[in-house]
């Protein structure tokens, strides 16, 4: 039976060890650590998802300030929530059961979901990757599978996240046939 | 103009957003377990590879106690295989068979050393 959507019961900033991993992959093209939050929320069947915090008022009916009230150093509290209603200030990685193991057995989730953060930060509209993901998951049988060596821009947001995840999970090799995407696109902020 | 229109529009937008986020969730495969030899001793340093159709291989190695955990985001468990390799042992290759959450106990058997043909010296004293 399908598991229900899991609402967040815990929220924290991305940890230093987690940030060290993603900085190695994305270099200086992701937001500051204090702008990336991790929660234990999850979609159906415990699936992780990443959203810009500007979506919070719509989804949870609360401001960012209210949501992050208990997180030290989070966005300056209510002011961040108010401003964040208009522009996107931060990202929320909803990791579900992987909340405590993103530097261990769930590193694939950390890198995949941070690619969505990267897409949000390096796109004109932070929300555009959410709609790109929805569209491609609706029209394609497998939105995540890809054929290597195609132009980076021809991949949908989930294929891009899969490429980054696969490169990382195969050992971050500089001789990988995916490495040129990391150097020529990802680390240049070419979303 | 109908005063309720903005309210309905706002509710409609909310439904679209919630639907969008629901669909945008990433399906994941998670496999964990332990690897040991026939005598039940945990095997450290076994290369565990998760390979899905249309995706690159994901690799990890077993810890000192033989445990491992590995995952992949967005892959189809019906088209995913798991292999266990260590020098001196026979490779084990398993289909996940549609399970996106699996806990496995894997036994690796030692490879039988290849023996060359008996030498003439060994046959005639």
CSV table of C-alpha atoms in Angstrom, one decimal:
chain,number,residue,atom,x,y,z
A,1,UNK,CA,0.0,0.0,0.0
A,2,UNK,CA,1.3,3.5,-0.9
A,3,UNK,CA,2.6,5.5,2.1
A,4,UNK,CA,1.0,8.8,2.7
A,5,UNK,CA,2.7,12.2,2.3
A,6,UNK,CA,4.9,12.8,5.4
A,7,UNK,CA,4.6,16.3,6.9
A,8,UNK,CA,7.8,17.8,8.3
A,9,UNK,CA,8.5,17.2,12.0
A,10,UNK,CA,12.2,18.2,11.9
A,11,UNK,CA,14.0,21.0,10.1
A,12,UNK,CA,17.7,22.0,10.1
A,13,UNK,CA,20.3,23.8,8.1
A,14,UNK,CA,22.4,21.8,5.7
A,15,UNK,CA,25.3,20.5,7.8
A,16,UNK,CA,28.9,21.4,7.2
A,17,UNK,CA,29.8,17.8,6.1
A,18,UNK,CA,26.8,17.8,3.7
A,19,UNK,CA,27.8,21.2,2.3
A,20,UNK,CA,31.4,20.0,1.8
A,21,UNK,CA,30.2,17.2,-0.4
A,22,UNK,CA,28.0,19.4,-2.6
A,23,UNK,CA,30.6,22.2,-2.8
A,24,UNK,CA,33.0,19.6,-4.2
A,25,UNK,CA,30.5,18.8,-6.9
A,26,UNK,CA,29.0,22.2,-7.7
A,27,UNK,CA,31.9,24.5,-6.7
A,28,UNK,CA,30.7,28.0,-6.1
A,29,UNK,CA,27.4,27.7,-8.0
A,30,UNK,CA,25.0,26.8,-5.2
A,31,UNK,CA,23.5,29.1,-2.5
A,32,UNK,CA,25.2,29.7,0.8
A,33,UNK,CA,24.8,26.8,3.3
A,34,UNK,CA,22.4,28.9,5.5
A,35,UNK,CA,20.0,29.1,2.6
A,36,UNK,CA,19.6,25.3,2.2
A,37,UNK,CA,17.3,23.6,4.7
A,38,UNK,CA,16.7,19.9,5.3
A,39,UNK,CA,13.5,18.5,6.6
A,40,UNK,CA,12.2,15.0,7.2
A,41,UNK,CA,9.1,15.6,5.0
A,42,UNK,CA,8.5,13.4,2.1
A,43,UNK,CA,6.1,12.9,-0.8
A,44,UNK,CA,4.1,9.7,-1.4
A,45,UNK,CA,6.0,6.5,-0.7
A,46,UNK,CA,8.7,8.5,1.2
A,47,UNK,CA,9.9,10.2,-1.9
A,48,UNK,CA,12.2,13.2,-1.4
A,49,UNK,CA,11.5,16.5,-3.1
A,50,UNK,CA,13.1,20.0,-3.2
A,51,UNK,CA,11.2,23.3,-3.3
A,52,UNK,CA,12.1,26.9,-3.2
A,53,UNK,CA,10.9,28.3,0.1
A,54,UNK,CA,8.8,30.9,-1.7
A,55,UNK,CA,6.4,28.0,-2.2
A,56,UNK,CA,5.9,27.4,1.5
A,57,UNK,CA,3.0,29.9,2.0
A,58,UNK,CA,1.2,28.1,-0.8
A,59,UNK,CA,1.8,24.6,0.4
A,60,UNK,CA,1.7,24.8,4.2
A,61,UNK,CA,-0.2,28.0,4.6
A,62,UNK,CA,2.6,29.6,6.7
A,63,UNK,CA,5.3,32.1,6.1
A,64,UNK,CA,8.9,31.1,5.9
A,65,UNK,CA,9.5,33.0,9.1
A,66,UNK,CA,7.0,30.9,11.0
A,67,UNK,CA,8.3,27.6,9.4
A,68,UNK,CA,12.0,28.4,10.2
A,69,UNK,CA,11.3,29.9,13.6
A,70,UNK,CA,13.2,27.3,15.5
A,71,UNK,CA,16.2,27.1,13.2
A,72,UNK,CA,19.1,29.2,14.5
A,73,UNK,CA,20.5,31.6,11.9
A,74,UNK,CA,17.7,30.9,9.5
A,75,UNK,CA,17.1,33.8,7.2
A,76,UNK,CA,16.5,36.4,9.9
A,77,UNK,CA,13.1,34.9,10.9
A,78,UNK,CA,9.9,36.7,10.0
A,79,UNK,CA,11.6,39.3,7.8
A,80,UNK,CA,12.9,36.5,5.6
A,81,UNK,CA,9.5,35.1,5.4
A,82,UNK,CA,7.9,38.3,4.3
A,83,UNK,CA,10.5,39.1,1.7
A,84,UNK,CA,10.6,35.4,0.7
A,85,UNK,CA,7.0,35.7,-0.4
A,86,UNK,CA,8.1,37.8,-3.3
A,87,UNK,CA,11.6,36.6,-4.1
A,88,UNK,CA,13.1,33.2,-3.4
A,89,UNK,CA,15.6,33.3,-0.6
A,90,UNK,CA,16.2,29.6,0.2
A,91,UNK,CA,15.5,26.0,-0.7
A,92,UNK,CA,14.0,23.2,1.3
A,93,UNK,CA,15.3,19.6,0.7
A,94,UNK,CA,12.6,17.3,2.0
A,95,UNK,CA,14.7,14.2,2.5
A,96,UNK,CA,12.2,11.9,4.3
A,97,UNK,CA,13.9,8.9,6.0
A,98,UNK,CA,17.2,10.1,4.6
A,99,UNK,CA,17.2,13.1,6.9
A,100,UNK,CA,20.0,11.8,9.1
A,101,UNK,CA,22.0,9.8,6.5
A,102,UNK,CA,22.7,12.2,3.7
A,103,UNK,CA,26.5,11.9,4.1
A,104,UNK,CA,26.2,8.1,4.3
A,105,UNK,CA,24.0,5.6,2.5
A,106,UNK,CA,21.8,8.4,1.1
A,107,UNK,CA,24.5,10.6,-0.5
A,108,UNK,CA,22.8,10.0,-3.9
A,109,UNK,CA,19.7,11.8,-2.6
A,110,UNK,CA,21.8,14.7,-1.2
A,111,UNK,CA,23.5,15.2,-4.6
A,112,UNK,CA,20.3,14.7,-6.7
A,113,UNK,CA,18.2,17.1,-4.6
A,114,UNK,CA,21.0,19.7,-4.4
A,115,UNK,CA,21.1,19.6,-8.2
A,116,UNK,CA,17.5,20.9,-8.0
A,117,UNK,CA,18.7,23.6,-5.7
A,118,UNK,CA,21.4,24.5,-8.2
A,119,UNK,CA,18.8,24.6,-11.0
A,120,UNK,CA,16.6,26.9,-9.0
A,121,UNK,CA,19.5,29.3,-8.2
A,122,UNK,CA,20.9,29.4,-11.7
A,123,UNK,CA,17.6,29.8,-13.5
A,124,UNK,CA,15.8,33.1,-14.1
A,125,UNK,CA,12.8,31.8,-12.2
A,126,UNK,CA,13.6,29.6,-9.2
A,127,UNK,CA,10.3,27.7,-9.7
A,128,UNK,CA,10.9,26.7,-13.3
A,129,UNK,CA,12.6,23.4,-12.5
A,130,UNK,CA,9.5,22.3,-10.5
A,131,UNK,CA,7.3,22.7,-13.5
A,132,UNK,CA,9.9,21.2,-15.9
A,133,UNK,CA,10.1,18.1,-13.6
A,134,UNK,CA,6.3,17.8,-13.5
A,135,UNK,CA,5.9,18.1,-17.2
A,136,UNK,CA,8.6,15.6,-18.0
A,137,UNK,CA,7.4,13.1,-15.4
A,138,UNK,CA,3.9,13.3,-17.0
A,139,UNK,CA,5.0,12.9,-20.6
A,140,UNK,CA,8.0,10.5,-20.4
A,141,UNK,CA,8.0,6.9,-19.3
A,142,UNK,CA,11.2,7.4,-17.4
A,143,UNK,CA,12.1,11.1,-17.0
A,144,UNK,CA,15.4,10.2,-15.2
A,145,UNK,CA,17.1,8.0,-17.8
A,146,UNK,CA,19.4,9.6,-20.3
A,147,UNK,CA,21.8,8.9,-23.1
A,148,UNK,CA,25.3,10.3,-22.4
A,149,UNK,CA,27.1,12.8,-24.7
A,150,UNK,CA,24.0,14.8,-25.7
A,151,UNK,CA,24.1,18.6,-25.3
A,152,UNK,CA,23.5,19.6,-21.6
A,153,UNK,CA,20.6,21.9,-22.5
A,154,UNK,CA,18.8,19.0,-24.2
A,155,UNK,CA,18.3,17.2,-20.9
A,156,UNK,CA,15.3,17.8,-18.7
A,157,UNK,CA,15.9,18.8,-15.0
A,158,UNK,CA,15.6,15.2,-13.8
A,159,UNK,CA,18.1,13.9,-16.4
A,160,UNK,CA,20.5,16.7,-15.4
A,161,UNK,CA,20.1,15.7,-11.7
A,162,UNK,CA,20.6,12.0,-12.6
A,163,UNK,CA,23.8,12.9,-14.5
A,164,UNK,CA,25.3,14.8,-11.6
A,165,UNK,CA,24.2,12.0,-9.1
A,166,UNK,CA,25.6,9.2,-11.3
A,167,UNK,CA,28.9,11.0,-11.8
A,168,UNK,CA,29.2,11.5,-8.0
A,169,UNK,CA,28.1,7.9,-7.1
A,170,UNK,CA,30.5,6.4,-9.6
A,171,UNK,CA,33.4,7.9,-7.7
A,172,UNK,CA,33.7,11.5,-9.0
A,173,UNK,CA,36.1,10.3,-11.7
A,174,UNK,CA,37.7,12.9,-14.0
A,175,UNK,CA,37.9,10.2,-16.7
A,176,UNK,CA,34.1,9.6,-16.6
A,177,UNK,CA,32.2,10.3,-19.8
A,178,UNK,CA,29.9,12.5,-17.6
A,179,UNK,CA,32.8,14.7,-16.2
A,180,UNK,CA,32.6,17.2,-19.0
A,181,UNK,CA,29.1,18.2,-17.9
A,182,UNK,CA,30.5,18.9,-14.4
A,183,UNK,CA,33.3,21.1,-15.6
A,184,UNK,CA,31.6,22.7,-18.7
A,185,UNK,CA,28.0,23.2,-17.4
A,186,UNK,CA,27.5,22.5,-13.7
A,187,UNK,CA,30.4,24.4,-12.3
A,188,UNK,CA,29.7,27.3,-14.6
A,189,UNK,CA,26.1,27.6,-13.4
A,190,UNK,CA,24.7,26.7,-16.8
A,191,UNK,CA,21.3,25.5,-15.8
B,1,UNK,CA,-17.1,41.3,-12.3
B,2,UNK,CA,-17.5,38.3,-10.0
B,3,UNK,CA,-15.8,39.0,-6.6
B,4,UNK,CA,-15.2,35.4,-6.0
B,5,UNK,CA,-13.0,35.0,-9.0
B,6,UNK,CA,-9.7,36.0,-7.4
B,7,UNK,CA,-10.4,33.6,-4.4
B,8,UNK,CA,-11.2,30.7,-6.8
B,9,UNK,CA,-8.1,31.6,-8.8
B,10,UNK,CA,-6.0,31.5,-5.7
B,11,UNK,CA,-7.4,28.1,-4.6
B,12,UNK,CA,-6.9,26.8,-8.1
B,13,UNK,CA,-3.3,28.0,-8.0
B,14,UNK,CA,-2.8,26.3,-4.7
B,15,UNK,CA,-4.1,23.0,-6.0
B,16,UNK,CA,-1.8,23.2,-9.1
B,17,UNK,CA,1.2,23.9,-6.8
B,18,UNK,CA,0.4,21.1,-4.4
B,19,UNK,CA,-0.2,18.8,-7.4
B,20,UNK,CA,3.1,19.9,-8.9
B,21,UNK,CA,5.1,19.2,-5.8
B,22,UNK,CA,3.4,15.9,-5.4
B,23,UNK,CA,4.3,14.8,-8.9
B,24,UNK,CA,7.8,16.4,-8.7
B,25,UNK,CA,8.7,13.9,-5.8
B,26,UNK,CA,11.7,11.8,-6.8
B,27,UNK,CA,11.1,8.0,-6.6
B,28,UNK,CA,14.1,6.3,-4.9
B,29,UNK,CA,15.6,2.8,-4.6
B,30,UNK,CA,17.2,1.9,-1.3
B,31,UNK,CA,19.1,-1.3,-0.7
B,32,UNK,CA,21.0,-2.2,2.4
B,33,UNK,CA,22.4,-5.4,4.0
B,34,UNK,CA,25.5,-7.4,4.8
B,35,UNK,CA,27.9,-9.5,2.8
B,36,UNK,CA,29.7,-12.5,4.3
B,37,UNK,CA,31.5,-15.6,3.3
B,38,UNK,CA,30.3,-19.2,3.6
B,39,UNK,CA,31.6,-19.4,7.1
B,40,UNK,CA,29.5,-16.4,8.1
B,41,UNK,CA,32.5,-14.0,8.4
B,42,UNK,CA,31.7,-10.4,7.3
B,43,UNK,CA,33.5,-9.4,4.2
B,44,UNK,CA,35.0,-5.9,4.0
B,45,UNK,CA,35.8,-4.0,0.8
B,46,UNK,CA,33.3,-5.8,-1.4
B,47,UNK,CA,32.4,-3.5,-4.3
B,48,UNK,CA,28.6,-3.1,-4.5
B,49,UNK,CA,27.3,-1.8,-7.8
B,50,UNK,CA,23.7,-0.7,-8.5
B,51,UNK,CA,23.0,-0.5,-12.2
B,52,UNK,CA,19.8,0.8,-13.7
B,53,UNK,CA,18.6,1.0,-17.3
B,54,UNK,CA,19.5,4.4,-18.8
B,55,UNK,CA,21.7,5.4,-15.8
B,56,UNK,CA,25.3,5.3,-14.8
B,57,UNK,CA,26.5,2.7,-12.2
B,58,UNK,CA,26.4,3.6,-8.5
B,59,UNK,CA,29.1,2.1,-6.4
B,60,UNK,CA,29.9,1.7,-2.7
B,61,UNK,CA,32.1,-0.7,-0.7
B,62,UNK,CA,31.1,-2.8,2.3
B,63,UNK,CA,32.3,-1.7,5.8
B,64,UNK,CA,34.4,-3.8,8.2
B,65,UNK,CA,31.2,-5.5,9.5
B,66,UNK,CA,30.2,-6.3,5.9
B,67,UNK,CA,27.4,-3.8,5.9
B,68,UNK,CA,26.5,-1.6,3.0
B,69,UNK,CA,23.8,0.9,2.0
B,70,UNK,CA,23.3,2.2,-1.5
B,71,UNK,CA,20.6,4.0,-3.4
B,72,UNK,CA,19.6,5.7,-6.7
B,73,UNK,CA,17.0,8.4,-7.3
B,74,UNK,CA,14.6,8.1,-10.2
B,75,UNK,CA,15.4,4.6,-11.4
B,76,UNK,CA,13.0,1.8,-12.2
B,77,UNK,CA,13.5,-1.1,-9.7
B,78,UNK,CA,12.3,-3.6,-12.4
B,79,UNK,CA,15.2,-2.6,-14.5
B,80,UNK,CA,17.9,-2.4,-11.8
B,81,UNK,CA,20.5,-5.0,-10.9
B,82,UNK,CA,22.9,-5.3,-8.0
B,83,UNK,CA,26.3,-6.9,-8.1
B,84,UNK,CA,28.9,-7.8,-5.5
B,85,UNK,CA,32.5,-8.2,-6.4
B,86,UNK,CA,35.7,-9.0,-4.5
B,87,UNK,CA,38.9,-10.5,-5.7
B,88,UNK,CA,39.1,-14.2,-4.9
B,89,UNK,CA,35.3,-14.6,-4.7
B,90,UNK,CA,32.7,-15.4,-7.3
B,91,UNK,CA,30.7,-12.3,-8.4
B,92,UNK,CA,27.1,-12.3,-7.3
B,93,UNK,CA,24.6,-10.5,-9.6
B,94,UNK,CA,21.0,-10.0,-8.6
B,95,UNK,CA,17.9,-8.4,-10.2
B,96,UNK,CA,16.0,-6.2,-7.7
B,97,UNK,CA,12.8,-7.6,-9.1
B,98,UNK,CA,10.6,-4.5,-8.7
B,99,UNK,CA,11.5,-3.9,-5.0
B,100,UNK,CA,12.4,-0.3,-4.3
B,101,UNK,CA,13.3,-1.1,-0.7
B,102,UNK,CA,15.4,-4.2,0.0
B,103,UNK,CA,17.4,-5.7,2.8
B,104,UNK,CA,19.8,-8.4,1.7
B,105,UNK,CA,22.1,-10.9,3.3
B,106,UNK,CA,24.6,-11.9,0.6
B,107,UNK,CA,27.0,-14.8,0.7
B,108,UNK,CA,30.1,-14.8,-1.5
B,109,UNK,CA,31.8,-18.1,-2.3
B,110,UNK,CA,35.5,-18.4,-2.9
B,111,UNK,CA,36.7,-18.9,-6.4
B,112,UNK,CA,38.3,-22.3,-6.9
B,113,UNK,CA,41.9,-21.6,-7.9
B,114,UNK,CA,42.6,-22.8,-11.5
B,115,UNK,CA,45.0,-25.7,-11.5
B,116,UNK,CA,47.3,-26.2,-14.4
B,117,UNK,CA,48.1,-29.6,-16.0
B,118,UNK,CA,50.1,-32.0,-13.9
B,119,UNK,CA,53.8,-31.8,-14.7
B,120,UNK,CA,55.7,-34.8,-16.0
B,121,UNK,CA,57.8,-34.7,-12.8
B,122,UNK,CA,54.8,-35.2,-10.7
B,123,UNK,CA,53.7,-38.3,-12.5
B,124,UNK,CA,57.0,-40.1,-12.9
B,125,UNK,CA,59.1,-40.4,-9.7
